[in-house]
PDB file of C-alpha atoms and ligand atoms in Angstrom:
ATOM      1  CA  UNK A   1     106.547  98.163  26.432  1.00  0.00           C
ATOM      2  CA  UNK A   2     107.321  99.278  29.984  1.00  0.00           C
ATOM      3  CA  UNK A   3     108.051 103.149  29.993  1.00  0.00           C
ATOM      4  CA  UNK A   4     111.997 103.804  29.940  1.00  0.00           C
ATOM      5  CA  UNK A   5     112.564 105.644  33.102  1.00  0.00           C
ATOM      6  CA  UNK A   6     110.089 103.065  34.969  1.00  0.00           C
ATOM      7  CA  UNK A   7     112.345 100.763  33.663  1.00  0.00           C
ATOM      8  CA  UNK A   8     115.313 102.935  34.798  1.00  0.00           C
ATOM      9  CA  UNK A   9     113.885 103.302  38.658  1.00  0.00           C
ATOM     10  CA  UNK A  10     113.543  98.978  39.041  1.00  0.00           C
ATOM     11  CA  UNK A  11     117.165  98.951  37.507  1.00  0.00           C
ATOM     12  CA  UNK A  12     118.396 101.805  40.325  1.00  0.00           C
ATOM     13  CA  UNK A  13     116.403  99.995  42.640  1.00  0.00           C
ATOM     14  CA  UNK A  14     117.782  96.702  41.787  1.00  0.00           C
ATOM     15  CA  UNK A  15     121.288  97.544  41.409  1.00  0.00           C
ATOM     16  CA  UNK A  16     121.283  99.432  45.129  1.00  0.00           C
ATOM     17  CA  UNK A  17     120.132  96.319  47.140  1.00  0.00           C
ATOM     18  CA  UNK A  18     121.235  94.254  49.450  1.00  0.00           C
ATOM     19  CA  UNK A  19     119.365  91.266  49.426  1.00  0.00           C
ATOM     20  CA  UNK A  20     117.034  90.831  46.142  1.00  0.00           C
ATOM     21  CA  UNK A  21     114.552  88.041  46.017  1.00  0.00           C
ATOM     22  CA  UNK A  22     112.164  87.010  43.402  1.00  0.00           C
ATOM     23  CA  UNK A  23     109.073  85.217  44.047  1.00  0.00           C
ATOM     24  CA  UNK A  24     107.746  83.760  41.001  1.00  0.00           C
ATOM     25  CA  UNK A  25     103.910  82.278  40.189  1.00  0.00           C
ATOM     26  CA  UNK A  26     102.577  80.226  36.722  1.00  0.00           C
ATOM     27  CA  UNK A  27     102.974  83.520  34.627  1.00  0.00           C
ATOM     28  CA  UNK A  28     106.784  83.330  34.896  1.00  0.00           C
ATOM     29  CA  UNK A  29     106.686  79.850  32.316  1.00  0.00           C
ATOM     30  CA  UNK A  30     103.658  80.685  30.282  1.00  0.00           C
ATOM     31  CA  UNK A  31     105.946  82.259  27.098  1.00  0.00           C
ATOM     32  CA  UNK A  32     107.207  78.564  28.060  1.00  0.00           C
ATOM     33  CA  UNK A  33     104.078  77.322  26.711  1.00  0.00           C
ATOM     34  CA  UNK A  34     102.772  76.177  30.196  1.00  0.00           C
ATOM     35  CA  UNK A  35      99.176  77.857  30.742  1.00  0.00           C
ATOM     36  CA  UNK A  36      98.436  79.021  34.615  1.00  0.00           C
ATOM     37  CA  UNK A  37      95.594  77.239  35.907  1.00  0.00           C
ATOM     38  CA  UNK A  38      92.500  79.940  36.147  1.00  0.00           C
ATOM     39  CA  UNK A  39      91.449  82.261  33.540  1.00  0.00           C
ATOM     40  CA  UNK A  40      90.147  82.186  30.454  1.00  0.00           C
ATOM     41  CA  UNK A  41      92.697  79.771  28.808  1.00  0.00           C
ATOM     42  CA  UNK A  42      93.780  78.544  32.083  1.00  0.00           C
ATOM     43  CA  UNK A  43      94.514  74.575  32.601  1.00  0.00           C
ATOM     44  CA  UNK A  44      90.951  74.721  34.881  1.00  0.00           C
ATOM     45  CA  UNK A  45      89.212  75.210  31.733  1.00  0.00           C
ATOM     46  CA  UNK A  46      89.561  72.266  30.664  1.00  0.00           C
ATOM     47  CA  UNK A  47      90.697  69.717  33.271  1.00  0.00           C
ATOM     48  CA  UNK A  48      88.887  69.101  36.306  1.00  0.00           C
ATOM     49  CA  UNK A  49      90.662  70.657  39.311  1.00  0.00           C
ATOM     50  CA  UNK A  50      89.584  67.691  41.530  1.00  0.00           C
ATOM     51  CA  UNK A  51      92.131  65.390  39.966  1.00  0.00           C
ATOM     52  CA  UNK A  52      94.331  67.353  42.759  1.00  0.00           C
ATOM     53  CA  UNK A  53      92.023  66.604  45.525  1.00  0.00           C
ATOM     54  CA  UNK A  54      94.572  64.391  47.586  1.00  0.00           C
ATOM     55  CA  UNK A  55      90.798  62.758  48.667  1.00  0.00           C
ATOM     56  CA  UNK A  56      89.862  62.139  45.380  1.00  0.00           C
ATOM     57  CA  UNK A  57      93.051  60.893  44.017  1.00  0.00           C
ATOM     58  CA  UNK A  58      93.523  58.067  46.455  1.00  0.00           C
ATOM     59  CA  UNK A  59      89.779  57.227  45.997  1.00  0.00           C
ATOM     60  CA  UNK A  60      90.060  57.158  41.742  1.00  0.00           C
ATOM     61  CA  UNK A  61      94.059  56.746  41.467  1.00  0.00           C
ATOM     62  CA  UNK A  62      93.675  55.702  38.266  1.00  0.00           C
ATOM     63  CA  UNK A  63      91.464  58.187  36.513  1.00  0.00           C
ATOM     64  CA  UNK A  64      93.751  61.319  38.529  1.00  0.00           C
ATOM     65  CA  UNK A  65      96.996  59.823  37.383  1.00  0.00           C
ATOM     66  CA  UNK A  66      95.452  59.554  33.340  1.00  0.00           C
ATOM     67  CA  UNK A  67      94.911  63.639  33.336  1.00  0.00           C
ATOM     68  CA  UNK A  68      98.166  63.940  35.928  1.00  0.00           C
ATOM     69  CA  UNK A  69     100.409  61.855  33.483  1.00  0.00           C
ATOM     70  CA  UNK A  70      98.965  64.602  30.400  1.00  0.00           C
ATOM     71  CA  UNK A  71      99.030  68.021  31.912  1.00  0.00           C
ATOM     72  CA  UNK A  72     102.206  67.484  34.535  1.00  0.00           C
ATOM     73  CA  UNK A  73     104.333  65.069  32.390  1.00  0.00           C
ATOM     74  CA  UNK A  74     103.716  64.594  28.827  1.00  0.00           C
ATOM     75  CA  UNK A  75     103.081  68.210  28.685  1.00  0.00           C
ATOM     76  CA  UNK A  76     105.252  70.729  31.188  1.00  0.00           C
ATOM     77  CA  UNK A  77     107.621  67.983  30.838  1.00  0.00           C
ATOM     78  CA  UNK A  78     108.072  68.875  27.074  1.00  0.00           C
ATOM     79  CA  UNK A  79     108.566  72.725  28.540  1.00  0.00           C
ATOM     80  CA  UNK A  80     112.324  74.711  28.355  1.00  0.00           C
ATOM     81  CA  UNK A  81     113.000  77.843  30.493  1.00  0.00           C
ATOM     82  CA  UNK A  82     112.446  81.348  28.919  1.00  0.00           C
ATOM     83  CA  UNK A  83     114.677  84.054  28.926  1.00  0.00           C
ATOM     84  CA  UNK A  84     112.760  85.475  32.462  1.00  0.00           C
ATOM     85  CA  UNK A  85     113.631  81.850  33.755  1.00  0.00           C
ATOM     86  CA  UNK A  86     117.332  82.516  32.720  1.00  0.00           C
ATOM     87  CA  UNK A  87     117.394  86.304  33.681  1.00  0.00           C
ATOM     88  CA  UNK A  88     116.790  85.234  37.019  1.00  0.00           C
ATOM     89  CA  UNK A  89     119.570  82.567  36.941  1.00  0.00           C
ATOM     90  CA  UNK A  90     121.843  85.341  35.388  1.00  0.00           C
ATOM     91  CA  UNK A  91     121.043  87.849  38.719  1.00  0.00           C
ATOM     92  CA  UNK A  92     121.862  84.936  40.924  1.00  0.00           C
ATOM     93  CA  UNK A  93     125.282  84.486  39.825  1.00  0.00           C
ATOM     94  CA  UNK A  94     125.718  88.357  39.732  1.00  0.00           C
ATOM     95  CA  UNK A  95     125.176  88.090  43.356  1.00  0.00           C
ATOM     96  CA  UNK A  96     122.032  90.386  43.055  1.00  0.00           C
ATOM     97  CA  UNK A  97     119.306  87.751  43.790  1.00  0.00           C
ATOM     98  CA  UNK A  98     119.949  85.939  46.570  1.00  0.00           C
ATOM     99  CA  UNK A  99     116.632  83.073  45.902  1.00  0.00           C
ATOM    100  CA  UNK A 100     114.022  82.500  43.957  1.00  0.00           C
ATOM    101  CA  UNK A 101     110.647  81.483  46.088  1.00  0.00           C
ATOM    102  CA  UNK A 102     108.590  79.815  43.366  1.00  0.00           C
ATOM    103  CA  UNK A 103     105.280  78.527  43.526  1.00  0.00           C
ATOM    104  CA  UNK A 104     105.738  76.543  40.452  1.00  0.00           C
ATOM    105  CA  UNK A 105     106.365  72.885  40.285  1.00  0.00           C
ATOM    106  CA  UNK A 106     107.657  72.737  36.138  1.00  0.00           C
ATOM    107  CA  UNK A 107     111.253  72.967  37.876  1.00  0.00           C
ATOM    108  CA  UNK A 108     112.701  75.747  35.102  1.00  0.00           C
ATOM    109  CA  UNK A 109     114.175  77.486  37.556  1.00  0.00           C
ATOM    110  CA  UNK A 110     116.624  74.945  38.056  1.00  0.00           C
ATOM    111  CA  UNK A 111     116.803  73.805  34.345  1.00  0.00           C
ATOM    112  CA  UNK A 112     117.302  77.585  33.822  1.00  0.00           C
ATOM    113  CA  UNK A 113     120.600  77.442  36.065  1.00  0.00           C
ATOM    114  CA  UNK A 114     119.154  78.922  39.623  1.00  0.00           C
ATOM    115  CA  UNK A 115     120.983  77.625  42.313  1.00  0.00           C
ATOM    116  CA  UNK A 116     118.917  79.059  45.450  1.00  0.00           C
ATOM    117  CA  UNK A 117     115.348  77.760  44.742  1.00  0.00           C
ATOM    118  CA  UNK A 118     112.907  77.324  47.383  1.00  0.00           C
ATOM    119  CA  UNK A 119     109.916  75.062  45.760  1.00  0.00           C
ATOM    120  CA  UNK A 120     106.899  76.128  48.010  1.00  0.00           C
ATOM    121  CA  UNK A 121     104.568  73.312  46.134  1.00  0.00           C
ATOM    122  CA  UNK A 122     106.764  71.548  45.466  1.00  0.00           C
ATOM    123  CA  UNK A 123     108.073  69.886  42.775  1.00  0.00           C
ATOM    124  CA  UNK A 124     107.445  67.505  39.758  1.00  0.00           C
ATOM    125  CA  UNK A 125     110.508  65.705  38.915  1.00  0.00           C
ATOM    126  CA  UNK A 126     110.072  63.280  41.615  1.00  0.00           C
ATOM    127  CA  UNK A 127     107.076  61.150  42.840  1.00  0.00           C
ATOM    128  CA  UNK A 128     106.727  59.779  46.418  1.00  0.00           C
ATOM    129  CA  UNK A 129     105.370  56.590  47.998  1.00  0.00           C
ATOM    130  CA  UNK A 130     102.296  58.415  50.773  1.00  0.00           C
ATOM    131  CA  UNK A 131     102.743  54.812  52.361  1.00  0.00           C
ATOM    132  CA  UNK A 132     106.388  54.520  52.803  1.00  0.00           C
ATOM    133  CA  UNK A 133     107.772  57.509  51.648  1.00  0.00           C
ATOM    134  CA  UNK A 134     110.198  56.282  49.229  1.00  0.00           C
ATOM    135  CA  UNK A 135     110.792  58.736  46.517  1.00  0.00           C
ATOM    136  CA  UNK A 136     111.690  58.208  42.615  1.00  0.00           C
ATOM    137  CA  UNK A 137     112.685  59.930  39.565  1.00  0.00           C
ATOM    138  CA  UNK A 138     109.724  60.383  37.639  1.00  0.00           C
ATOM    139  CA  UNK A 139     111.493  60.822  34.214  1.00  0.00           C
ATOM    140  CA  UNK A 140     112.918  56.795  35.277  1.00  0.00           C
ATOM    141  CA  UNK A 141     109.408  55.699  35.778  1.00  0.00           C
ATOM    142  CA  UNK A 142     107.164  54.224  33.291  1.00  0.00           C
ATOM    143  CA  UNK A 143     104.026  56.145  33.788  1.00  0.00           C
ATOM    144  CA  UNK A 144     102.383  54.617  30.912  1.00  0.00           C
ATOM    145  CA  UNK A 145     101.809  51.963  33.125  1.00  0.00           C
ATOM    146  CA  UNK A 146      98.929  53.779  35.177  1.00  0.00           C
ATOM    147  CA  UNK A 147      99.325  53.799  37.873  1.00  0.00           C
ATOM    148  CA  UNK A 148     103.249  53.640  38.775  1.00  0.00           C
ATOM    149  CA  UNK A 149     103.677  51.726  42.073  1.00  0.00           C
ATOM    150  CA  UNK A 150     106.049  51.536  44.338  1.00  0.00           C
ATOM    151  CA  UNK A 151     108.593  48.586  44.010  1.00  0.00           C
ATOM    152  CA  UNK A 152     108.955  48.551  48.183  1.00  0.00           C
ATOM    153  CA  UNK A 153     105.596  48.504  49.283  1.00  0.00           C
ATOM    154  CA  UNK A 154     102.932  48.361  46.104  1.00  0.00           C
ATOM    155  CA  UNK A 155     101.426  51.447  47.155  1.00  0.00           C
ATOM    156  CA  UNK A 156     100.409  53.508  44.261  1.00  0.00           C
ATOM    157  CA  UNK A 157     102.922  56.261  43.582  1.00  0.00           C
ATOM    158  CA  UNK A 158     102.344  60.388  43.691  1.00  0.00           C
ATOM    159  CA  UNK A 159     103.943  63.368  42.115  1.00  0.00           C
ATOM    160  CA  UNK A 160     106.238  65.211  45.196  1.00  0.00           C
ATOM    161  CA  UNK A 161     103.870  68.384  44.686  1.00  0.00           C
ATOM    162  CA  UNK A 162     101.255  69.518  47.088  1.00  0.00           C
ATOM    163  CA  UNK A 163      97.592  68.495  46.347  1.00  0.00           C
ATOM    164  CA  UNK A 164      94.653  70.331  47.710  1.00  0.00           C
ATOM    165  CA  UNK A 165      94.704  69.325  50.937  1.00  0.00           C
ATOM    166  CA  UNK A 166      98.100  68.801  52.002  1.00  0.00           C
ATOM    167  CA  UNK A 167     100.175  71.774  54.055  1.00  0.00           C
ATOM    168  CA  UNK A 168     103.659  73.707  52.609  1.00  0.00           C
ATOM    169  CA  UNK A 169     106.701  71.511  52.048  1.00  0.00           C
ATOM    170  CA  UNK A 170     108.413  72.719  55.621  1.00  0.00           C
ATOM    171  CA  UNK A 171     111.824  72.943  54.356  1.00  0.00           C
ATOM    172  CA  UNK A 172     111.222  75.423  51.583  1.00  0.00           C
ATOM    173  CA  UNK A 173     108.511  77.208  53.700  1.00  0.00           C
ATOM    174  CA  UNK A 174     111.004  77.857  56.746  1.00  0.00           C
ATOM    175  CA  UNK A 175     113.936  78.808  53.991  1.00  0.00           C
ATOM    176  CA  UNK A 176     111.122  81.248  52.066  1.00  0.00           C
ATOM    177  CA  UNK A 177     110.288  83.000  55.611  1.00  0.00           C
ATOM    178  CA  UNK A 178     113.707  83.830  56.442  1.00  0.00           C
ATOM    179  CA  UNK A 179     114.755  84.980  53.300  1.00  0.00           C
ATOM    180  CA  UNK A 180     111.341  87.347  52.924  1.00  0.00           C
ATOM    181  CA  UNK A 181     112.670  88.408  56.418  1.00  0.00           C
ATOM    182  CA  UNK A 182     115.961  89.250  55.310  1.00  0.00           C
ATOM    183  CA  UNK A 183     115.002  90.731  51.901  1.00  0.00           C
ATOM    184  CA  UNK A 184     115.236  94.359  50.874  1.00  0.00           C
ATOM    185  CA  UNK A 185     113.763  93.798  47.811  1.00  0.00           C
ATOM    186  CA  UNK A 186     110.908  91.657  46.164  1.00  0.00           C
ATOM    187  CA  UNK A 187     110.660  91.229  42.674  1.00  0.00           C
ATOM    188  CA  UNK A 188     107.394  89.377  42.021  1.00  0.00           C
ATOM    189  CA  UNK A 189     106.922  88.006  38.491  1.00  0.00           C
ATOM    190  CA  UNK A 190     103.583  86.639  36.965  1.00  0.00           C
ATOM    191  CA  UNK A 191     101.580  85.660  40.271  1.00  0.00           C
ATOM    192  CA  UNK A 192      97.596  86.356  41.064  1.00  0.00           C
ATOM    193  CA  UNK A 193      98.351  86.727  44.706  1.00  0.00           C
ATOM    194  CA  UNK A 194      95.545  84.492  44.747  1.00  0.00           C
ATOM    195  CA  UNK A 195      96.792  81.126  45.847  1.00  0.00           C
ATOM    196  CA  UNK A 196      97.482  80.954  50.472  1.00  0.00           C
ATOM    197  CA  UNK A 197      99.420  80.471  51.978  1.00  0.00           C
ATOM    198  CA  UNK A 198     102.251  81.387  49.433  1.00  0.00           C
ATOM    199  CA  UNK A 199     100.688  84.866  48.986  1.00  0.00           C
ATOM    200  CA  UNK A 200     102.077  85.984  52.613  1.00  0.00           C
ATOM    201  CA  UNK A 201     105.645  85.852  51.363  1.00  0.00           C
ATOM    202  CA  UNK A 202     105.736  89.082  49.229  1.00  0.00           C
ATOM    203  CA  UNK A 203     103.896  90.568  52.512  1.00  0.00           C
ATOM    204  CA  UNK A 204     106.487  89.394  55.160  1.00  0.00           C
ATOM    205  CA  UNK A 205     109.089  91.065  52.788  1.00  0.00           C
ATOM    206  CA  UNK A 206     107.179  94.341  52.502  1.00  0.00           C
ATOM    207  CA  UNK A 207     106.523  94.289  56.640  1.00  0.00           C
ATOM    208  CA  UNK A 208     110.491  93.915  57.093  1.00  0.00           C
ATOM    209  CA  UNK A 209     110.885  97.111  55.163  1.00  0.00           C
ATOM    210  CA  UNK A 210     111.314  95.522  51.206  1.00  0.00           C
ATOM    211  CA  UNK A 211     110.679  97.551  48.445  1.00  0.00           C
ATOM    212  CA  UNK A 212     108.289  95.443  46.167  1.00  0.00           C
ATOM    213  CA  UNK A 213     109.115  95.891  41.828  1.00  0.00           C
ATOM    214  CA  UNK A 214     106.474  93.450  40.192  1.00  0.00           C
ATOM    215  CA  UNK A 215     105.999  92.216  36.654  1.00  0.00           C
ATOM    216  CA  UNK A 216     102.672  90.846  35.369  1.00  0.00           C
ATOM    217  CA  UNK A 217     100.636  92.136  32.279  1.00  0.00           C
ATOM    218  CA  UNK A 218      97.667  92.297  34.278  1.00  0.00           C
ATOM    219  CA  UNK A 219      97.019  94.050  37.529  1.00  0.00           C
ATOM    220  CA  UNK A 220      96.779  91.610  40.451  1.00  0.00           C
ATOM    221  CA  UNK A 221      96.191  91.197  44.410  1.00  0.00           C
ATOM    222  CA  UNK A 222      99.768  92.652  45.333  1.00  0.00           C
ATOM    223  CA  UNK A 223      99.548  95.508  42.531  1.00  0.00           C
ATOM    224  CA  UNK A 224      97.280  97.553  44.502  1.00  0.00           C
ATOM    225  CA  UNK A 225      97.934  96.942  48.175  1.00  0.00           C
ATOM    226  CA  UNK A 226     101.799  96.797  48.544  1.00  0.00           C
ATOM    227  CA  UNK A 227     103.306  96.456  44.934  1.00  0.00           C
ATOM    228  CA  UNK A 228     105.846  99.913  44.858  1.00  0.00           C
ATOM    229  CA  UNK A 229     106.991  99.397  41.192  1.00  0.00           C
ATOM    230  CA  UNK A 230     104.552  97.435  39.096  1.00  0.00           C
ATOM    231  CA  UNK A 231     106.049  96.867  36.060  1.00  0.00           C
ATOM    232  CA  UNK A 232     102.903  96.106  32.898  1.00  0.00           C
ATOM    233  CA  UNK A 233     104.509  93.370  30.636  1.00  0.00           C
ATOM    234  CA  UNK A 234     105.010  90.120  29.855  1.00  0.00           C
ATOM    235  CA  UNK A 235     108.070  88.207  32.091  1.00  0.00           C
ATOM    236  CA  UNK A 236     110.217  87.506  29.331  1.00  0.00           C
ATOM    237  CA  UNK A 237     109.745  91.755  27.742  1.00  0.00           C
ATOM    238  CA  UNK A 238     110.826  93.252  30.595  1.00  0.00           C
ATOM    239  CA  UNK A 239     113.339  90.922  32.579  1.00  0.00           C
ATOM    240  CA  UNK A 240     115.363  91.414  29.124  1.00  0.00           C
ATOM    241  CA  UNK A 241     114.962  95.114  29.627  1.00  0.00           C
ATOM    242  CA  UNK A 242     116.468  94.690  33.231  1.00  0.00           C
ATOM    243  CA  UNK A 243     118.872  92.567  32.570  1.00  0.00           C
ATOM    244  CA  UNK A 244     120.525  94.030  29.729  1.00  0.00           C
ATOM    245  CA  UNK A 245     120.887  97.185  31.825  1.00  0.00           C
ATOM    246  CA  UNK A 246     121.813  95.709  34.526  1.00  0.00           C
ATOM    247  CA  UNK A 247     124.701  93.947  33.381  1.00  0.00           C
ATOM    248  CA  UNK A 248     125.825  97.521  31.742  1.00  0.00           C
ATOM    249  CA  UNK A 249     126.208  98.473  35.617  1.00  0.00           C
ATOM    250  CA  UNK A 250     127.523  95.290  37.427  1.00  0.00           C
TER     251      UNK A 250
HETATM  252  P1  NAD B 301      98.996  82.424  39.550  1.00  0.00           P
HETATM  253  O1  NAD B 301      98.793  83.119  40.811  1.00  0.00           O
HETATM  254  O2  NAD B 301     100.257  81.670  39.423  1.00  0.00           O
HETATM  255  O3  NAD B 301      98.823  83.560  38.357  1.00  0.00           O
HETATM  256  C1  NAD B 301      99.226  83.567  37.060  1.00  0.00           C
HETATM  257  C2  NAD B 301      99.593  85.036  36.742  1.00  0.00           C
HETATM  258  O4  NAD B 301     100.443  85.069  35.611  1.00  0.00           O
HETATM  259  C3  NAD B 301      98.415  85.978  36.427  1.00  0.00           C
HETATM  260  O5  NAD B 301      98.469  87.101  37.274  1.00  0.00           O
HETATM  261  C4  NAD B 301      98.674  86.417  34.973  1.00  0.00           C
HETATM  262  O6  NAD B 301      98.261  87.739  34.690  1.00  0.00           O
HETATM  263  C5  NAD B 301     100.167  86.265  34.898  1.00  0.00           C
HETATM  264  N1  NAD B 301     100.729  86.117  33.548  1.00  0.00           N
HETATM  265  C6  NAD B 301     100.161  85.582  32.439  1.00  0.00           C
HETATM  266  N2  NAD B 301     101.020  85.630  31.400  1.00  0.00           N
HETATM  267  C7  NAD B 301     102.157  86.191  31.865  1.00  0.00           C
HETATM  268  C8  NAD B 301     103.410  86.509  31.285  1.00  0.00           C
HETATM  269  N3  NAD B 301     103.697  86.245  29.994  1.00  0.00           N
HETATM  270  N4  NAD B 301     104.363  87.090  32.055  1.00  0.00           N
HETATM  271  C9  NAD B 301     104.113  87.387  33.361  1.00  0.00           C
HETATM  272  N5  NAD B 301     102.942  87.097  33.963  1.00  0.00           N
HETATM  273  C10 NAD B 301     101.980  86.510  33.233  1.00  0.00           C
HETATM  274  O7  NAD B 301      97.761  81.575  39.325  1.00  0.00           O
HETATM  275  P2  NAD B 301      97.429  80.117  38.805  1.00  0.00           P
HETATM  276  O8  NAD B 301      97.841  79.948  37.410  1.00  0.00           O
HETATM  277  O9  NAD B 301      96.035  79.937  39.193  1.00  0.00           O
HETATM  278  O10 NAD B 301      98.335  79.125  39.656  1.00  0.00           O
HETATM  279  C11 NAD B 301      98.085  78.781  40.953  1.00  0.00           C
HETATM  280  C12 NAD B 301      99.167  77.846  41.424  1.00  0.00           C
HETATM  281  O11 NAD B 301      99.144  76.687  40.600  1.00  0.00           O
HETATM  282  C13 NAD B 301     100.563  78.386  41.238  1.00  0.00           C
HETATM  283  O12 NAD B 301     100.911  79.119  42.326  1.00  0.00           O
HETATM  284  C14 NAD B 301     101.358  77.092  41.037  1.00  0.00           C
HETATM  285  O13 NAD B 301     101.580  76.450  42.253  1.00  0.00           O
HETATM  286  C15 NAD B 301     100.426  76.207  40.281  1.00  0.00           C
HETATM  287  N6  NAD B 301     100.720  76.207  38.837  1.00  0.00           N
HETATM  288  C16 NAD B 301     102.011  75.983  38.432  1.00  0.00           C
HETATM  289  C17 NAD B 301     102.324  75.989  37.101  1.00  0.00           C
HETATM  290  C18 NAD B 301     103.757  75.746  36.724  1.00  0.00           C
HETATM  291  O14 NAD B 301     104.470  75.067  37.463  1.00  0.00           O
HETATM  292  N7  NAD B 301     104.216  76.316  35.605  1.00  0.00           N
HETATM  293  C19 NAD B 301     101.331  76.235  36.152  1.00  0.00           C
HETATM  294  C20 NAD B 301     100.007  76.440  36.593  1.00  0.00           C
HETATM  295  C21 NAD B 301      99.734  76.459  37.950  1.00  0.00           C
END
């Protein structure tokens, strides 16, 4: 449990900003039941990370898509949005956070009712054709038929998230460097500050003058270099704690 008056300084910080962003990594939708991908129970401990080698997947399609179709669809597609997935949504219509710059690609912020979501790896729901850029539903595809091709062109179909290897969706980066620009607050929830480039955008924000509140039960990269507020807890604990008080003062 986070101390009551550090809870009480994020609310007064909250509550006196301008622009409020969040910036949200895999911890946000673990109490969601989706693991993050290192650590100790991470997904990396038990899938080979290579099956997101865009190299390797369009050498051995069909062995990629077999633990793809598992961990990204039979799995996070089973997930539903927490209450830190629907706190956020909450703030947004509050007109306290302006966007949500996730690194996630389980697309709960949406599910969860955010409006302003900038998807910096993308996103799941939809796979792509790399040869003719056609895109599709993935929950209208049958992807026990491994692989799912495209009905244009035949070529073998992948999820619209970024592999190893492939550069920042540019629409959601240019959207997430403006509004780290404009920000006067950062609220970072459940991220490493491990994963680049996406680890820049709570360090734009603080180099424009934003005060930084994070949440994460462990200490991470941000927590000691520009983290002003770090809140120790799990996502779902403390954005209750906010929230609650929060709506006490809107
Ligand atoms: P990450 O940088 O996203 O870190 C996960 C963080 O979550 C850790 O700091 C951990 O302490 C924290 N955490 C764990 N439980 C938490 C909780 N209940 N509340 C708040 N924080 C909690 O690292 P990663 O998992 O290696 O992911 C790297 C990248 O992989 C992500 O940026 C994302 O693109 C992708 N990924 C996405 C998902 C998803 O869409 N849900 C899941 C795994 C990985």
């Amino acid at each position: 449990m986070v101390a009551q008056d550090t809870i009480e300084n994020a609310v007064e910080l909250i509550a006196n900003s301008s622009y409020a962003i969040a910036f949200t990594g895999a911890g946000i939708s673990v109490e969601s039941g989706i693991p993050p991908f290192r650590g100790k129970d991470g997904l990396w401990s038990k899938y080979d990370p290579n099956v997101l080698d865009l190299n390797n997947f369009f050498l051995n399609p069909i062995d990629s898509w077999r633990v793809i179709k598992e961990i990204f669809y039979d799995f996070f597609g089973a997930a539903k949005p927490n209450a830190a997935h629907f706190a956020l949504a909450e703030l947004e219509n509050l007109g306290i956070i302006k966007a949500v710059i996730t690194q996630n690609i389980d697309n709960l912020h949406t599910d969860a009712g955010s409006k302003e979501v900038y998807e910096f790896h993308g996103n799941s729901r939809m796979l792509v054709c790399p040869y003719c850029a056609k895109e599709f539903v993935a929950a209208e595809v049958n992807l026990n038929d491994i692989v799912p091709l495209c009905d244009s062109c035949h070529g073998v179909l992948k999820p619209d998230f970024i592999f190893f290897g492939e550069s920042i969706p540019q629409l959601a980066y240019q959207k997430s460097i403006v509004a780290a620009e404009k920000a006067d607050l950062i609220l970072i929830i459940g991220s490493t500050g491990e994963v680049v480039p996406s680890s820049t955008i709570p360090t734009i924000a603080k180099q424009n003058g934003a005060m930084i509140i994070e949440i994460n039960p462990e200490r991470s990269l941000f927590t000691d270099s520009i983290t002003d507020l770090f809140l120790q807890g799990k996502a779902t604990e403390v954005m209750e704690q906010l929230i609650s008080k929060l709506k006490m003062k809107a």
